[in-house]
Coordinates of N, CA, C and O in Angstrom, one line a residue:
V60 N -3.7 -20.7 -14.2 CA -4.4 -21.2 -13.0 C -3.2 -21.2 -11.7 O -3.6 -21.1 -10.2
L61 N -1.7 -21.5 -11.9 CA -1.0 -21.7 -10.7 C -1.1 -20.3 -9.9 O -0.5 -20.2 -8.9
H62 N -0.7 -19.4 -10.8 CA -0.2 -18.2 -10.2 C -1.7 -17.1 -10.3 O -1.3 -16.1 -10.0
G63 N -2.5 -17.6 -10.3 CA -3.9 -16.7 -10.1 C -3.9 -15.8 -9.0 O -4.4 -14.6 -8.8
H64 N -3.7 -16.7 -7.7 CA -3.9 -15.8 -6.6 C -2.9 -14.7 -6.2 O -3.4 -13.4 -5.7
A65 N -1.7 -15.1 -6.7 CA -0.5 -14.2 -6.6 C -1.1 -12.9 -7.8 O -0.5 -11.7 -7.4
C66 N -1.2 -13.3 -8.8 CA -1.7 -12.1 -10.1 C -2.8 -11.5 -9.3 O -3.0 -9.9 -9.6
A67 N -4.0 -12.1 -8.6 CA -4.9 -11.2 -8.2 C -4.4 -10.2 -6.9 O -5.0 -9.0 -6.8
A68 N -3.4 -10.5 -6.0 CA -3.1 -10.0 -5.1 C -2.4 -9.1 -5.5 O -2.6 -7.7 -4.8
C69 N -1.5 -9.0 -6.4 CA -0.6 -8.0 -7.0 C -1.4 -6.8 -7.4 O -1.2 -5.9 -7.3
A70 N -2.7 -7.0 -8.2 CA -3.6 -6.3 -8.7 C -4.4 -5.4 -7.9 O -4.4 -4.3 -7.7
M71 N -4.6 -6.3 -6.5 CA -5.3 -5.2 -5.8 C -4.4 -4.4 -4.8 O -4.5 -3.3 -4.5
F72 N -2.9 -5.1 -5.0 CA -1.9 -3.9 -4.1 C -1.4 -2.7 -4.8 O -1.5 -1.8 -4.5
V73 N -2.0 -3.0 -6.0 CA -1.8 -1.8 -7.0 C -2.5 -0.6 -6.7 O -2.3 0.5 -6.7
F74 N -3.5 -1.1 -6.8 CA -4.9 -0.2 -6.4 C -4.6 0.5 -5.5 O -5.3 1.4 -5.0
L75 N -4.6 -0.3 -4.1 CA -4.2 0.2 -3.1 C -2.9 1.1 -2.9 O -3.3 2.3 -2.1
A76 N -1.9 0.8 -3.6 CA -0.8 2.0 -3.6 C -1.5 3.2 -4.2 O -1.0 4.1 -3.9
A77 N -2.3 3.1 -5.4 CA -2.7 4.2 -6.3 C -3.6 5.1 -5.4 O -3.6 6.2 -5.1
A78 N -4.3 4.2 -4.3 CA -5.4 5.0 -3.7 C -4.4 6.0 -2.5 O -4.6 7.1 -2.1
A79 N -3.4 5.2 -1.8 CA -2.5 6.0 -1.0 C -1.7 7.1 -1.8 O -1.6 8.2 -1.0
G80 N -1.3 7.1 -3.1 CA -0.5 8.0 -3.5 C -1.8 9.1 -4.2 O -1.2 10.3 -4.0
T81 N -2.7 8.5 -4.4 CA -3.8 9.8 -4.7 C -4.1 10.6 -3.6 O -4.2 11.9 -3.4
N82 N -4.1 9.9 -2.4 CA -4.3 10.9 -1.0 C -3.1 11.8 -0.7 O -3.6 12.9 0.0
S83 N -2.2 11.3 -1.1 CA -0.9 12.2 -1.0 C -0.9 13.5 -1.7 O -0.6 14.5 -1.4
V84 N -1.1 13.3 -3.2 CA -1.4 14.0 -4.1 C -2.6 14.9 -3.5 O -2.4 16.3 -3.7
V85 N -3.7 14.6 -3.2 CA -4.6 15.7 -2.8 C -4.2 16.5 -1.6 O -4.3 17.7 -1.4
G86 N -3.6 15.9 -0.8 CA -3.1 16.3 0.5 C -2.2 17.6 0.1 O -2.6 18.5 1.0
F87 N -1.4 17.4 -0.5 CA -0.2 18.3 -1.1 C -1.3 19.5 -1.9 O -1.0 20.8 -1.8
R88 N -2.3 19.1 -2.6 CA -2.8 20.2 -3.6 C -3.7 21.2 -2.7 O -3.7 22.3 -3.0
D89 N -4.3 20.6 -1.6 CA -5.0 21.1 -0.8 C -4.4 22.0 0.2 O -4.8 22.7 1.2
R90 N -3.1 21.4 0.6 CA -2.4 22.3 1.4 C -2.9 22.2 2.8 O -2.5 22.9 3.8
T91 N -3.4 21.0 3.1 CA -4.1 20.7 4.5 C -3.5 19.2 4.8 O -3.3 18.3 4.0
G92 N -3.2 19.2 6.1 CA -2.5 17.7 6.2 C -1.3 17.3 5.8 O -1.2 16.2 5.2
R93 N -0.2 18.1 5.9 CA 0.9 17.6 5.2 C 1.7 16.6 5.6 O 2.5 15.7 4.8
V94 N 1.7 16.6 7.1 CA 2.1 15.3 7.7 C 1.4 14.0 7.1 O 1.9 13.0 6.8
Y95 N 0.0 14.2 6.8 CA -0.5 13.2 6.3 C -0.4 12.9 4.8 O 0.0 11.7 4.5
A96 N -0.1 13.9 4.4 CA 0.2 13.5 2.5 C 1.5 13.0 2.6 O 1.6 12.1 1.6
W97 N 2.4 13.7 3.5 CA 3.7 12.6 3.2 C 3.6 11.0 3.6 O 4.3 10.4 2.8
T98 N 3.0 11.0 4.6 CA 3.2 9.6 5.0 C 2.2 8.9 4.2 O 2.8 7.5 3.8
Y99 N 1.0 9.3 3.3 CA 0.6 8.3 2.5 C 1.3 8.4 1.4 O 1.3 7.2 0.8
G100 N 2.3 9.1 0.8 CA 3.3 9.0 -0.4 C 4.2 8.0 0.1 O 4.6 7.2 -0.7
I101 N 4.7 8.2 1.5 CA 5.7 6.9 1.9 C 5.3 5.5 1.6 O 5.6 4.5 1.1
V102 N 3.9 5.7 2.3 CA 3.3 4.3 2.3 C 2.7 4.1 1.0 O 3.2 2.5 0.5
G103 N 2.6 4.4 0.1 CA 2.1 4.2 -1.4 C 3.4 3.7 -1.9 O 3.6 2.6 -2.7
M104 N 4.7 4.3 -1.9 CA 6.2 4.1 -2.2 C 6.4 3.0 -1.9 O 7.3 1.9 -2.5
A105 N 6.2 2.6 -0.8 CA 6.5 1.4 -0.1 C 5.9 0.2 -0.7 O 6.5 -0.8 -0.7
M106 N 4.6 0.3 -0.8 CA 3.8 -0.6 -1.4 C 4.3 -1.1 -2.8 O 4.5 -2.0 -3.3
V107 N 4.9 0.2 -3.6 CA 5.3 -0.2 -4.9 C 6.7 -0.7 -5.0 O 6.9 -1.9 -5.7
V108 N 7.4 -0.3 -4.0 CA 8.8 -1.0 -3.9 C 8.7 -2.5 -3.5 O 9.4 -3.3 -3.9
A109 N 7.8 -2.7 -2.2 CA 7.4 -4.4 -2.0 C 7.1 -5.1 -3.2 O 7.3 -6.1 -3.4
G110 N 6.3 -4.3 -4.2 CA 5.6 -5.0 -5.0 C 6.8 -5.6 -6.2 O 6.8 -6.5 -6.4
V111 N 7.5 -4.4 -6.2 CA 8.6 -4.5 -7.2 C 9.7 -5.7 -6.6 O 9.9 -6.7 -7.4
L112 N 9.8 -5.5 -5.6 CA 10.9 -6.7 -5.0 C 10.1 -8.1 -4.8 O 11.1 -9.0 -5.4
F113 N 9.0 -8.1 -4.8 CA 8.3 -9.3 -5.1 C 8.4 -9.8 -6.1 O 8.5 -11.5 -6.5
V114 N 8.1 -9.2 -7.3 CA 8.4 -9.7 -9.0 C 9.7 -9.9 -9.2 O 9.8 -11.0 -9.6
V115 N 10.8 -9.6 -8.5 CA 12.6 -9.8 -8.7 C 12.5 -11.0 -8.0 O 13.1 -11.6 -8.8
L116 N 12.0 -11.2 -7.3 CA 12.1 -12.4 -6.2 C 11.5 -13.6 -7.0 O 12.1 -14.7 -6.8
Q117 N 10.3 -13.5 -7.4 CA 9.7 -14.3 -7.8 C 10.2 -14.8 -9.1 O 10.2 -16.0 -9.4
G118 N 10.9 -13.8 -9.7 CA 11.4 -14.3 -11.3 C 12.8 -15.2 -11.1 O 13.1 -15.9 -12.1
H119 N 13.6 -14.8 -9.8 CA 15.1 -15.2 -9.7 C 15.0 -16.5 -8.7 O 15.6 -17.5 -9.2
D120 N 14.0 -16.7 -7.9 CA 14.3 -17.7 -6.9 C 12.8 -18.2 -6.8 O 12.0 -17.4 -5.5
Q121 N 12.6 -19.2 -6.8 CA 10.9 -19.4 -6.7 C 11.0 -20.2 -5.1 O 9.9 -20.2 -4.5
T122 N 12.0 -20.5 -4.6 CA 12.0 -21.1 -3.3 C 12.5 -19.8 -2.2 O 12.6 -20.1 -1.1
A123 N 12.3 -18.6 -2.8 CA 12.5 -17.6 -1.6 C 11.5 -17.7 -0.6 O 10.4 -17.9 -0.6
L124 N 12.4 -17.4 0.6 CA 11.5 -17.3 2.0 C 10.9 -18.6 2.2 O 9.6 -18.8 2.8
G125 N 11.4 -19.4 2.1 CA 11.0 -21.1 2.5 C 9.7 -21.3 1.5 O 9.0 -22.2 1.9
G126 N 9.6 -20.6 0.4 CA 8.1 -21.2 -0.6 C 7.1 -20.5 -0.1 O 6.4 -20.7 -0.9
H127 N 7.5 -19.3 0.4 CA 6.0 -18.6 1.1 C 6.1 -17.2 0.6 O 5.9 -16.3 1.2
L128 N 6.8 -16.9 -0.4 CA 6.9 -15.7 -1.0 C 5.6 -14.6 -1.1 O 5.6 -13.4 -0.5
V129 N 4.6 -15.3 -1.8 CA 3.5 -14.9 -2.0 C 2.8 -14.4 -0.7 O 2.3 -13.3 -0.6
L130 N 2.9 -15.4 0.4 CA 2.5 -15.1 1.8 C 2.9 -13.8 2.4 O 2.5 -13.1 2.8
T131 N 4.5 -13.9 2.1 CA 5.1 -12.9 2.8 C 4.8 -11.5 2.3 O 4.7 -10.6 3.0
I132 N 4.8 -11.1 0.9 CA 4.4 -10.0 0.4 C 3.1 -9.7 0.8 O 2.7 -8.2 1.0
E133 N 1.8 -10.7 0.9 CA 0.6 -10.2 1.0 C 0.7 -9.5 2.6 O 0.0 -8.8 2.8
V134 N 1.4 -10.2 3.8 CA 1.6 -9.8 5.1 C 2.4 -8.4 5.1 O 1.7 -7.5 5.5
V135 N 3.3 -8.2 4.2 CA 3.8 -6.6 4.0 C 3.0 -6.0 3.6 O 2.6 -4.5 4.1
E136 N 2.2 -5.9 2.2 CA 1.4 -4.9 1.9 C -0.1 -5.1 2.6 O -0.6 -3.9 2.7
I137 N -0.5 -5.8 3.8 CA -1.4 -5.7 4.2 C -1.1 -4.9 5.1 O -1.6 -3.8 5.7
G138 N 0.0 -5.2 6.0 CA 0.5 -4.3 6.9 C 0.5 -2.5 6.7 O 0.4 -1.8 7.3
L139 N 1.3 -2.8 5.3 CA 1.3 -1.1 5.0 C -0.3 -0.5 4.9 O -0.4 0.6 5.1
F140 N -1.1 -1.5 4.3 CA -2.4 -1.0 4.1 C -3.1 -0.4 5.4 O -3.7 0.5 5.6
V141 N -2.9 -1.4 6.6 CA -3.6 -0.9 7.6 C -3.0 0.4 8.5 O -3.8 1.3 8.7
V142 N -1.4 0.7 7.8 CA -1.2 1.9 8.3 C -1.8 2.9 7.6 O -2.2 4.1 8.3
F143 N -1.9 2.9 6.1 CA -2.7 4.0 5.4 C -4.3 4.0 5.9 O -4.4 5.2 6.5
W144 N -4.7 3.2 6.4 CA -6.2 3.0 6.9 C -6.3 3.3 8.2 O -7.1 4.6 8.4
A145 N -5.7 3.4 9.6 CA -5.3 4.0 10.4 C -5.4 5.3 10.3 O -5.9 6.0 11.0
L146 N -4.2 5.6 9.8 CA -3.9 7.2 9.4 C -4.8 8.2 8.6 O -5.3 9.2 9.3
Q147 N -5.6 7.4 7.7 CA -6.9 8.0 7.3 C -7.8 8.2 8.4 O -8.6 9.3 8.1
T148 N -8.2 7.1 9.2 CA -9.2 6.9 10.2 C -9.0 8.5 11.0 O -9.6 9.0 11.5
V149 N -7.7 8.4 11.4 CA -7.4 9.6 12.4 C -7.3 10.8 11.7 O -8.3 11.8 12.7
E150 N -7.1 10.8 10.6 CA -7.3 12.1 9.9 C -8.8 12.6 9.6 O -8.9 13.8 9.7
R151 N -9.5 11.7 9.4 CA -10.8 12.3 9.1 C -12.0 11.8 10.2 O -13.1 11.7 9.9
W152 N -11.4 11.5 11.1 CA -12.3 11.2 12.5 C -13.6 12.3 12.7 O -14.7 11.6 13.0
T153 N -13.2 13.0 12.6 CA -14.5 14.3 12.9 C -15.2 14.8 11.6 O -16.3 15.4 11.6
E154 N -14.8 14.0 10.6 CA -15.7 14.4 9.5 C -16.9 13.5 9.2 O -16.9 12.4 10.0
T155 N -18.0 14.2 8.9 CA -19.3 13.3 8.4 C -19.4 13.2 7.4 O -19.3 13.6 6.4
V156 N -20.4 12.0 7.2 CA -20.7 11.5 5.9 C -22.1 12.4 5.4 O -22.7 12.7 5.8

């Protein structure tokens, strides 16, 4: 119960990193939007690295970042997701549903 929020946030960010990674792979496979594909891949990897760093810090120092480790990682991950979302919006702006 004490770590429920952190576990749920980690699970959500794993799926967001997977979405960024999948968009990267699709971009390279279709050979369209290489810049977008590279950027999606970088954002996805940054999400994974930030998540691994969070797990390492959580395991070693419970008082890291003044006791606000979960909040800090959420801010970082949400920031990376905003980059992904904004980039995808720019890439697909002219597409219709």
